Amino acid sequence: MAITAALVRELREETGSGMMDCKKALVATNGDKEAAIEWLRKKGLATAEKKSGRIASEGLSMIVVSEDAKKGVAVEVNSETDFVAQNEKFRNYVKTVADQALDTKAADIDAFLAETSKADPTKTVAEYNASMIAVIGENLKIRRFQQLEEQNGFVTGYTHMNGKIVVLVDVESDVDNEAVREMGKNIAMQIAALNPKYTSDAEVPQDYKDHEIAILTEQTKNDPKMAGKPEKVISGAVMGRLKKELKEICLLDQEYVKAEDGKQSVAQYVASVAKAQNAKINIKGFVRFETGEGLEKKNEDFAAEVAAQLKK
């Protein structure tokens, strides 16, 4: 029987296996699709689709920075359990994803998944991920990636809790030495700890500010202490509260966590390092990934998780 592209695609859709694996299975079984499914199952290559419906909300985030520190990438790959997330085989796989993402030209995750895998050029990134589902035994999902690049300075990063949180920071600087690199690392740790949403208030969308002003205005008007106060006083109070809120979500306005007096802002810390090193330094942006944030979590206790792993 002729092995057509349509038959290969059909087998791939039914099994979740890679295209080349499907073609090999059909060749081995003379084009018998049902026999090919059995062939793939025996090889352990037809398990991806069965597992793909499971919730993958654990996993690992990882950063990779180029040797010249001009470019970095953060990736998140999800698994079903934290048990597997700590497995060396899984961690090595995430490293291959990160290495590929460092140099990808893909603009989004769909384009990234469709490109040829560097780990196995016979597969796409998505197909190679499917093959790793069969190897590792859990549903795996390449959730996201984000690159940073800085030619007039460097990219640095920080990994917290073995990959639960990762941070990349874009540091523009005309001086690149140990002191400036240490500053970059300290900024990355600040981001990991306090989770700012923006680098500075200049990045905060006006519609966000308008929304907050509307809410704060209602709150202020309903405050018994502000009863009867003129509109100008209420407006001033609202803007004061907004400024305080923005200070918490904007990196450069946050209180620097390692400041000895507890009063130095991140911007003031950066300025002090710049002055000491006779440098011009600008924190241009950052990436912060927290593994599993915003994902539905599987309700399963640790004992059940271990028991499930032992049954595999």
Short mmCIF file of C-alpha atoms in Angstrom, two decimals:
data_model
loop_
_atom_site.label_atom_id
_atom_site.label_comp_id
_atom_site.label_asym_id
_atom_site.label_seq_id
_atom_site.Cartn_x
_atom_site.Cartn_y
_atom_site.Cartn_z
CA MET A 1 0.00 0.00 0.00
CA ALA A 2 1.30 3.48 -0.88
CA ILE A 3 2.36 5.63 2.06
CA THR A 4 0.72 8.96 1.29
CA ALA A 5 1.25 12.27 3.08
CA ALA A 6 -2.46 12.26 3.96
CA LEU A 7 -2.13 8.86 5.65
CA VAL A 8 0.92 10.02 7.62
CA ARG A 9 -0.92 13.15 8.73
CA GLU A 10 -3.97 11.12 9.74
CA LEU A 11 -1.85 8.77 11.87
CA ARG A 12 -0.05 11.71 13.42
CA GLU A 13 -3.35 13.36 14.38
CA GLU A 14 -4.66 10.16 15.94
CA THR A 15 -1.56 9.29 17.95
CA GLY A 16 0.18 12.59 18.66
CA SER A 17 3.42 11.05 17.45
CA GLY A 18 6.04 12.80 15.30
CA MET A 19 5.68 12.85 11.53
CA MET A 20 8.82 10.78 10.86
CA ASP A 21 7.80 8.24 13.51
CA CYS A 22 4.40 7.89 11.85
CA LYS A 23 6.00 7.39 8.45
CA LYS A 24 8.33 4.70 9.87
CA ALA A 25 5.38 2.95 11.49
CA LEU A 26 3.40 2.91 8.24
CA VAL A 27 6.37 1.63 6.26
CA ALA A 28 6.94 -1.11 8.85
CA THR A 29 3.29 -2.18 8.66
CA ASN A 30 2.84 -1.80 4.89
CA GLY A 31 0.44 1.10 5.29
CA ASP A 32 -1.93 -0.60 7.76
CA LYS A 33 -2.98 2.26 10.01
CA GLU A 34 -4.28 0.14 12.89
CA ALA A 35 -1.13 -1.95 12.86
CA ALA A 36 0.92 1.25 12.73
CA ILE A 37 -0.84 2.51 15.87
CA GLU A 38 0.11 -0.73 17.61
CA TRP A 39 3.68 -0.37 16.33
CA LEU A 40 3.89 3.14 17.79
CA ARG A 41 2.40 2.01 21.08
CA LYS A 42 4.98 -0.76 21.39
CA LYS A 43 7.72 1.78 20.74
CA GLY A 44 6.24 4.09 23.38
CA LEU A 45 5.58 6.80 20.81
CA ALA A 46 1.79 6.95 20.81
CA THR A 47 1.23 8.21 24.33
CA ALA A 48 1.36 11.95 23.79
CA GLU A 49 -2.25 12.48 22.72
CA LYS A 50 -3.60 10.44 25.64
CA LYS A 51 -1.64 12.58 28.08
CA SER A 52 -2.26 15.90 26.34
CA GLY A 53 -5.57 16.46 28.13
CA ARG A 54 -4.02 16.38 31.58
CA ILE A 55 -3.44 19.60 33.48
CA ALA A 56 0.17 20.77 33.19
CA SER A 57 0.59 23.57 35.73
CA GLU A 58 3.84 22.62 37.43
CA GLY A 59 7.16 22.58 35.63
CA LEU A 60 10.17 24.79 35.29
CA SER A 61 11.18 28.24 34.12
CA MET A 62 14.73 28.73 32.90
CA ILE A 63 16.93 31.53 31.61
CA VAL A 64 19.84 31.30 29.18
CA VAL A 65 22.20 34.20 28.46
CA SER A 66 24.62 34.26 25.52
CA GLU A 67 28.37 34.10 26.19
CA ASP A 68 28.80 37.79 25.40
CA ALA A 69 25.79 38.64 27.61
CA LYS A 70 24.22 40.66 24.82
CA LYS A 71 21.16 38.46 24.61
CA GLY A 72 19.06 36.37 26.96
CA VAL A 73 15.86 34.37 26.96
CA ALA A 74 13.40 33.13 29.56
CA VAL A 75 11.25 30.06 28.90
CA GLU A 76 8.56 28.19 30.80
CA VAL A 77 7.82 24.51 30.18
CA ASN A 78 5.01 22.96 32.20
CA SER A 79 4.62 19.43 33.50
CA GLU A 80 1.84 17.78 35.49
CA THR A 81 3.77 17.34 38.74
CA ASP A 82 6.56 19.01 40.65
CA PHE A 83 7.99 15.52 41.07
CA VAL A 84 8.81 15.37 37.34
CA ALA A 85 9.82 19.05 37.28
CA GLN A 86 12.82 18.17 39.46
CA ASN A 87 13.81 15.24 37.23
CA GLU A 88 17.18 15.69 35.52
CA LYS A 89 15.86 14.40 32.20
CA PHE A 90 13.09 17.01 32.25
CA ARG A 91 15.48 19.80 33.24
CA ASN A 92 17.82 18.83 30.39
CA TYR A 93 14.88 18.96 28.01
CA VAL A 94 13.92 22.46 29.19
CA LYS A 95 17.53 23.51 28.56
CA THR A 96 17.22 22.38 24.93
CA VAL A 97 14.03 24.46 24.61
CA ALA A 98 15.78 27.49 26.12
CA ASP A 99 18.83 27.10 23.86
CA GLN A 100 16.56 27.05 20.81
CA ALA A 101 14.51 30.01 22.07
CA LEU A 102 17.66 32.08 22.56
CA ASP A 103 18.24 32.24 18.81
CA THR A 104 14.72 31.86 17.44
CA LYS A 105 13.29 34.46 15.08
CA ALA A 106 9.75 33.34 15.92
CA ALA A 107 7.47 36.19 16.95
CA ASP A 108 5.14 34.05 19.06
CA ILE A 109 4.80 30.62 20.65
CA ASP A 110 2.89 29.13 17.69
CA ALA A 111 5.65 30.08 15.25
CA PHE A 112 8.26 28.75 17.68
CA LEU A 113 6.50 25.39 18.00
CA ALA A 114 6.32 25.11 14.18
CA GLU A 115 10.03 25.62 13.54
CA THR A 116 12.52 22.78 13.10
CA SER A 117 13.85 21.37 16.36
CA LYS A 118 17.59 21.73 16.85
CA ALA A 119 17.51 18.68 19.12
CA ASP A 120 16.02 16.55 16.31
CA PRO A 121 15.96 18.13 12.83
CA THR A 122 13.45 15.51 11.63
CA LYS A 123 10.83 17.05 13.92
CA THR A 124 9.33 20.43 14.66
CA VAL A 125 9.65 21.82 18.18
CA ALA A 126 6.06 20.70 18.84
CA GLU A 127 6.74 17.19 17.53
CA TYR A 128 9.89 16.87 19.59
CA ASN A 129 7.90 17.98 22.63
CA ALA A 130 5.36 15.23 21.87
CA SER A 131 8.17 12.66 21.75
CA MET A 132 9.40 13.87 25.15
CA ILE A 133 5.91 13.37 26.57
CA ALA A 134 6.33 9.68 25.72
CA VAL A 135 9.80 9.59 27.29
CA ILE A 136 8.98 11.45 30.50
CA GLY A 137 5.48 10.08 30.98
CA GLU A 138 3.57 13.29 31.67
CA ASN A 139 1.88 15.96 29.62
CA LEU A 140 4.41 18.69 28.81
CA LYS A 141 3.64 22.12 27.43
CA ILE A 142 6.03 24.77 26.14
CA ARG A 143 4.03 27.69 27.47
CA ARG A 144 6.03 30.82 26.65
CA PHE A 145 9.36 32.44 25.93
CA GLN A 146 10.66 36.00 25.87
CA GLN A 147 13.96 37.37 24.66
CA LEU A 148 15.92 40.45 25.73
CA GLU A 149 18.78 41.94 23.75
CA GLU A 150 21.13 44.81 24.64
CA GLN A 151 24.07 45.75 22.42
CA ASN A 152 25.00 48.85 24.47
CA GLY A 153 25.40 47.07 27.78
CA PHE A 154 24.41 43.58 28.87
CA VAL A 155 21.62 41.22 29.85
CA THR A 156 21.80 39.56 33.24
CA GLY A 157 19.51 37.26 35.17
CA TYR A 158 18.58 35.51 38.38
CA THR A 159 16.98 32.14 39.13
CA HIS A 160 15.01 31.73 42.35
CA MET A 161 13.88 28.50 44.03
CA ASN A 162 15.46 26.25 41.42
CA GLY A 163 13.36 27.66 38.58
CA LYS A 164 10.10 28.65 40.27
CA ILE A 165 10.89 32.27 39.39
CA VAL A 166 13.35 33.53 36.78
CA VAL A 167 14.27 37.10 35.87
CA LEU A 168 16.16 38.76 33.03
CA VAL A 169 17.23 42.42 33.16
CA ASP A 170 18.24 44.68 30.26
CA VAL A 171 21.03 46.99 31.49
CA GLU A 172 22.18 49.75 29.15
CA SER A 173 25.58 50.96 30.34
CA ASP A 174 28.74 52.49 28.90
CA VAL A 175 30.72 50.73 31.64
CA ASP A 176 30.67 46.95 32.00
CA ASN A 177 32.60 45.80 35.05
CA GLU A 178 32.12 43.67 38.15
CA ALA A 179 30.40 46.42 40.13
CA VAL A 180 27.88 47.18 37.38
CA ARG A 181 27.23 43.47 36.84
CA GLU A 182 26.60 43.07 40.58
CA MET A 183 24.12 45.94 40.42
CA GLY A 184 22.32 44.16 37.57
CA LYS A 185 22.12 40.96 39.62
CA ASN A 186 20.75 42.89 42.62
CA ILE A 187 18.08 44.46 40.41
CA ALA A 188 17.11 41.00 39.15
CA MET A 189 16.74 39.78 42.74
CA GLN A 190 14.58 42.83 43.51
CA ILE A 191 12.29 41.95 40.62
CA ALA A 192 12.04 38.32 41.76
CA ALA A 193 11.10 39.39 45.29
CA LEU A 194 8.73 42.32 44.71
CA ASN A 195 7.25 41.46 41.30
CA PRO A 196 6.95 44.91 39.70
CA LYS A 197 4.70 45.18 36.66
CA TYR A 198 6.55 47.99 34.88
CA THR A 199 10.06 49.40 34.74
CA SER A 200 8.92 53.01 35.35
CA ASP A 201 5.64 54.90 35.55
CA ALA A 202 6.25 56.08 31.97
CA GLU A 203 5.39 52.51 30.86
CA VAL A 204 2.06 52.40 32.71
CA PRO A 205 -0.80 52.63 30.19
CA GLN A 206 -2.99 55.72 30.55
CA ASP A 207 -6.15 53.60 30.55
CA TYR A 208 -4.80 51.75 33.61
CA LYS A 209 -4.20 55.07 35.37
CA ASP A 210 -7.64 56.36 34.38
CA HIS A 211 -9.26 53.18 35.70
CA GLU A 212 -7.43 53.43 39.01
CA ILE A 213 -8.24 57.12 39.35
CA ALA A 214 -11.95 56.34 38.90
CA ILE A 215 -11.84 53.66 41.60
CA LEU A 216 -9.74 55.76 44.00
CA THR A 217 -12.05 58.74 43.50
CA GLU A 218 -15.08 56.69 44.59
CA GLN A 219 -13.15 55.28 47.55
CA THR A 220 -12.07 58.76 48.63
CA LYS A 221 -15.56 60.24 48.30
CA ASN A 222 -16.95 57.40 50.42
CA ASP A 223 -14.33 57.96 53.13
CA PRO A 224 -16.08 59.62 56.12
CA LYS A 225 -12.93 61.64 56.79
CA MET A 226 -13.27 63.28 53.35
CA ALA A 227 -16.97 64.14 53.72
CA GLY A 228 -17.65 67.72 52.68
CA LYS A 229 -14.13 68.29 51.38
CA PRO A 230 -13.80 70.41 48.23
CA GLU A 231 -13.15 68.70 44.89
CA LYS A 232 -9.60 70.03 44.81
CA VAL A 233 -8.76 68.30 48.11
CA ILE A 234 -10.35 65.04 46.97
CA SER A 235 -8.44 65.19 43.69
CA GLY A 236 -5.19 65.75 45.54
CA ALA A 237 -5.86 62.79 47.82
CA VAL A 238 -6.65 60.59 44.83
CA MET A 239 -3.43 61.51 43.04
CA GLY A 240 -1.49 60.88 46.22
CA ARG A 241 -2.95 57.37 46.50
CA LEU A 242 -2.27 56.71 42.82
CA LYS A 243 1.34 57.76 43.22
CA LYS A 244 1.71 55.39 46.17
CA GLU A 245 0.20 52.54 44.15
CA LEU A 246 2.46 53.18 41.15
CA LYS A 247 5.45 53.22 43.47
CA GLU A 248 4.67 49.61 44.37
CA ILE A 249 4.30 48.33 40.79
CA CYS A 250 7.05 50.33 39.04
CA LEU A 251 10.54 48.89 39.52
CA LEU A 252 12.55 52.12 39.61
CA ASP A 253 10.18 53.70 42.14
CA GLN A 254 10.15 50.73 44.49
CA GLU A 255 12.06 50.83 47.75
CA TYR A 256 15.35 49.04 47.17
CA VAL A 257 15.14 45.94 49.35
CA LYS A 258 18.84 45.90 50.23
CA ALA A 259 18.98 49.58 51.20
CA GLU A 260 20.46 49.90 54.68
CA ASP A 261 18.30 52.89 55.65
CA GLY A 262 15.17 51.51 53.99
CA LYS A 263 14.62 54.78 52.18
CA GLN A 264 16.60 54.40 48.97
CA SER A 265 14.60 53.74 45.80
CA VAL A 266 15.82 51.41 43.07
CA ALA A 267 16.40 54.43 40.82
CA GLN A 268 18.55 56.04 43.54
CA TYR A 269 20.50 52.80 43.98
CA VAL A 270 21.22 52.62 40.24
CA ALA A 271 22.26 56.30 40.26
CA SER A 272 24.66 55.70 43.16
CA VAL A 273 26.36 52.84 41.32
CA ALA A 274 26.55 54.92 38.14
CA LYS A 275 28.19 57.77 40.04
CA ALA A 276 30.68 55.47 41.78
CA GLN A 277 31.65 53.82 38.47
CA ASN A 278 31.56 57.04 36.43
CA ALA A 279 29.01 55.38 34.17
CA LYS A 280 25.76 56.12 32.40
CA ILE A 281 23.34 53.36 33.38
CA ASN A 282 19.75 52.81 32.31
CA ILE A 283 17.54 49.89 33.31
CA LYS A 284 15.62 49.50 30.05
CA GLY A 285 13.39 46.56 30.86
CA PHE A 286 12.99 43.13 32.41
CA VAL A 287 11.29 39.76 32.08
CA ARG A 288 9.90 37.87 35.07
CA PHE A 289 8.43 34.39 34.77
CA GLU A 290 6.84 32.62 37.72
CA THR A 291 6.19 28.98 36.90
CA GLY A 292 2.50 28.14 36.72
CA GLU A 293 1.23 31.67 37.35
CA GLY A 294 -2.32 32.04 36.09
CA LEU A 295 -2.72 28.33 35.35
CA GLU A 296 -5.31 25.97 36.77
CA LYS A 297 -3.72 23.81 39.45
CA LYS A 298 -4.30 20.11 39.84
CA ASN A 299 -5.70 19.23 43.27
CA GLU A 300 -3.42 16.40 44.30
CA ASP A 301 -1.47 15.88 47.50
CA PHE A 302 2.19 14.92 47.60
CA ALA A 303 1.58 11.35 48.75
CA ALA A 304 -0.78 10.74 45.85
CA GLU A 305 1.74 12.33 43.50
CA VAL A 306 4.49 9.96 44.61
CA ALA A 307 2.14 6.99 44.41
CA ALA A 308 1.17 7.96 40.89
CA GLN A 309 4.80 8.16 39.85
CA LEU A 310 5.58 4.71 41.30
CA LYS A 311 2.79 3.18 39.21
CA LYS A 312 4.24 4.44 35.92
#
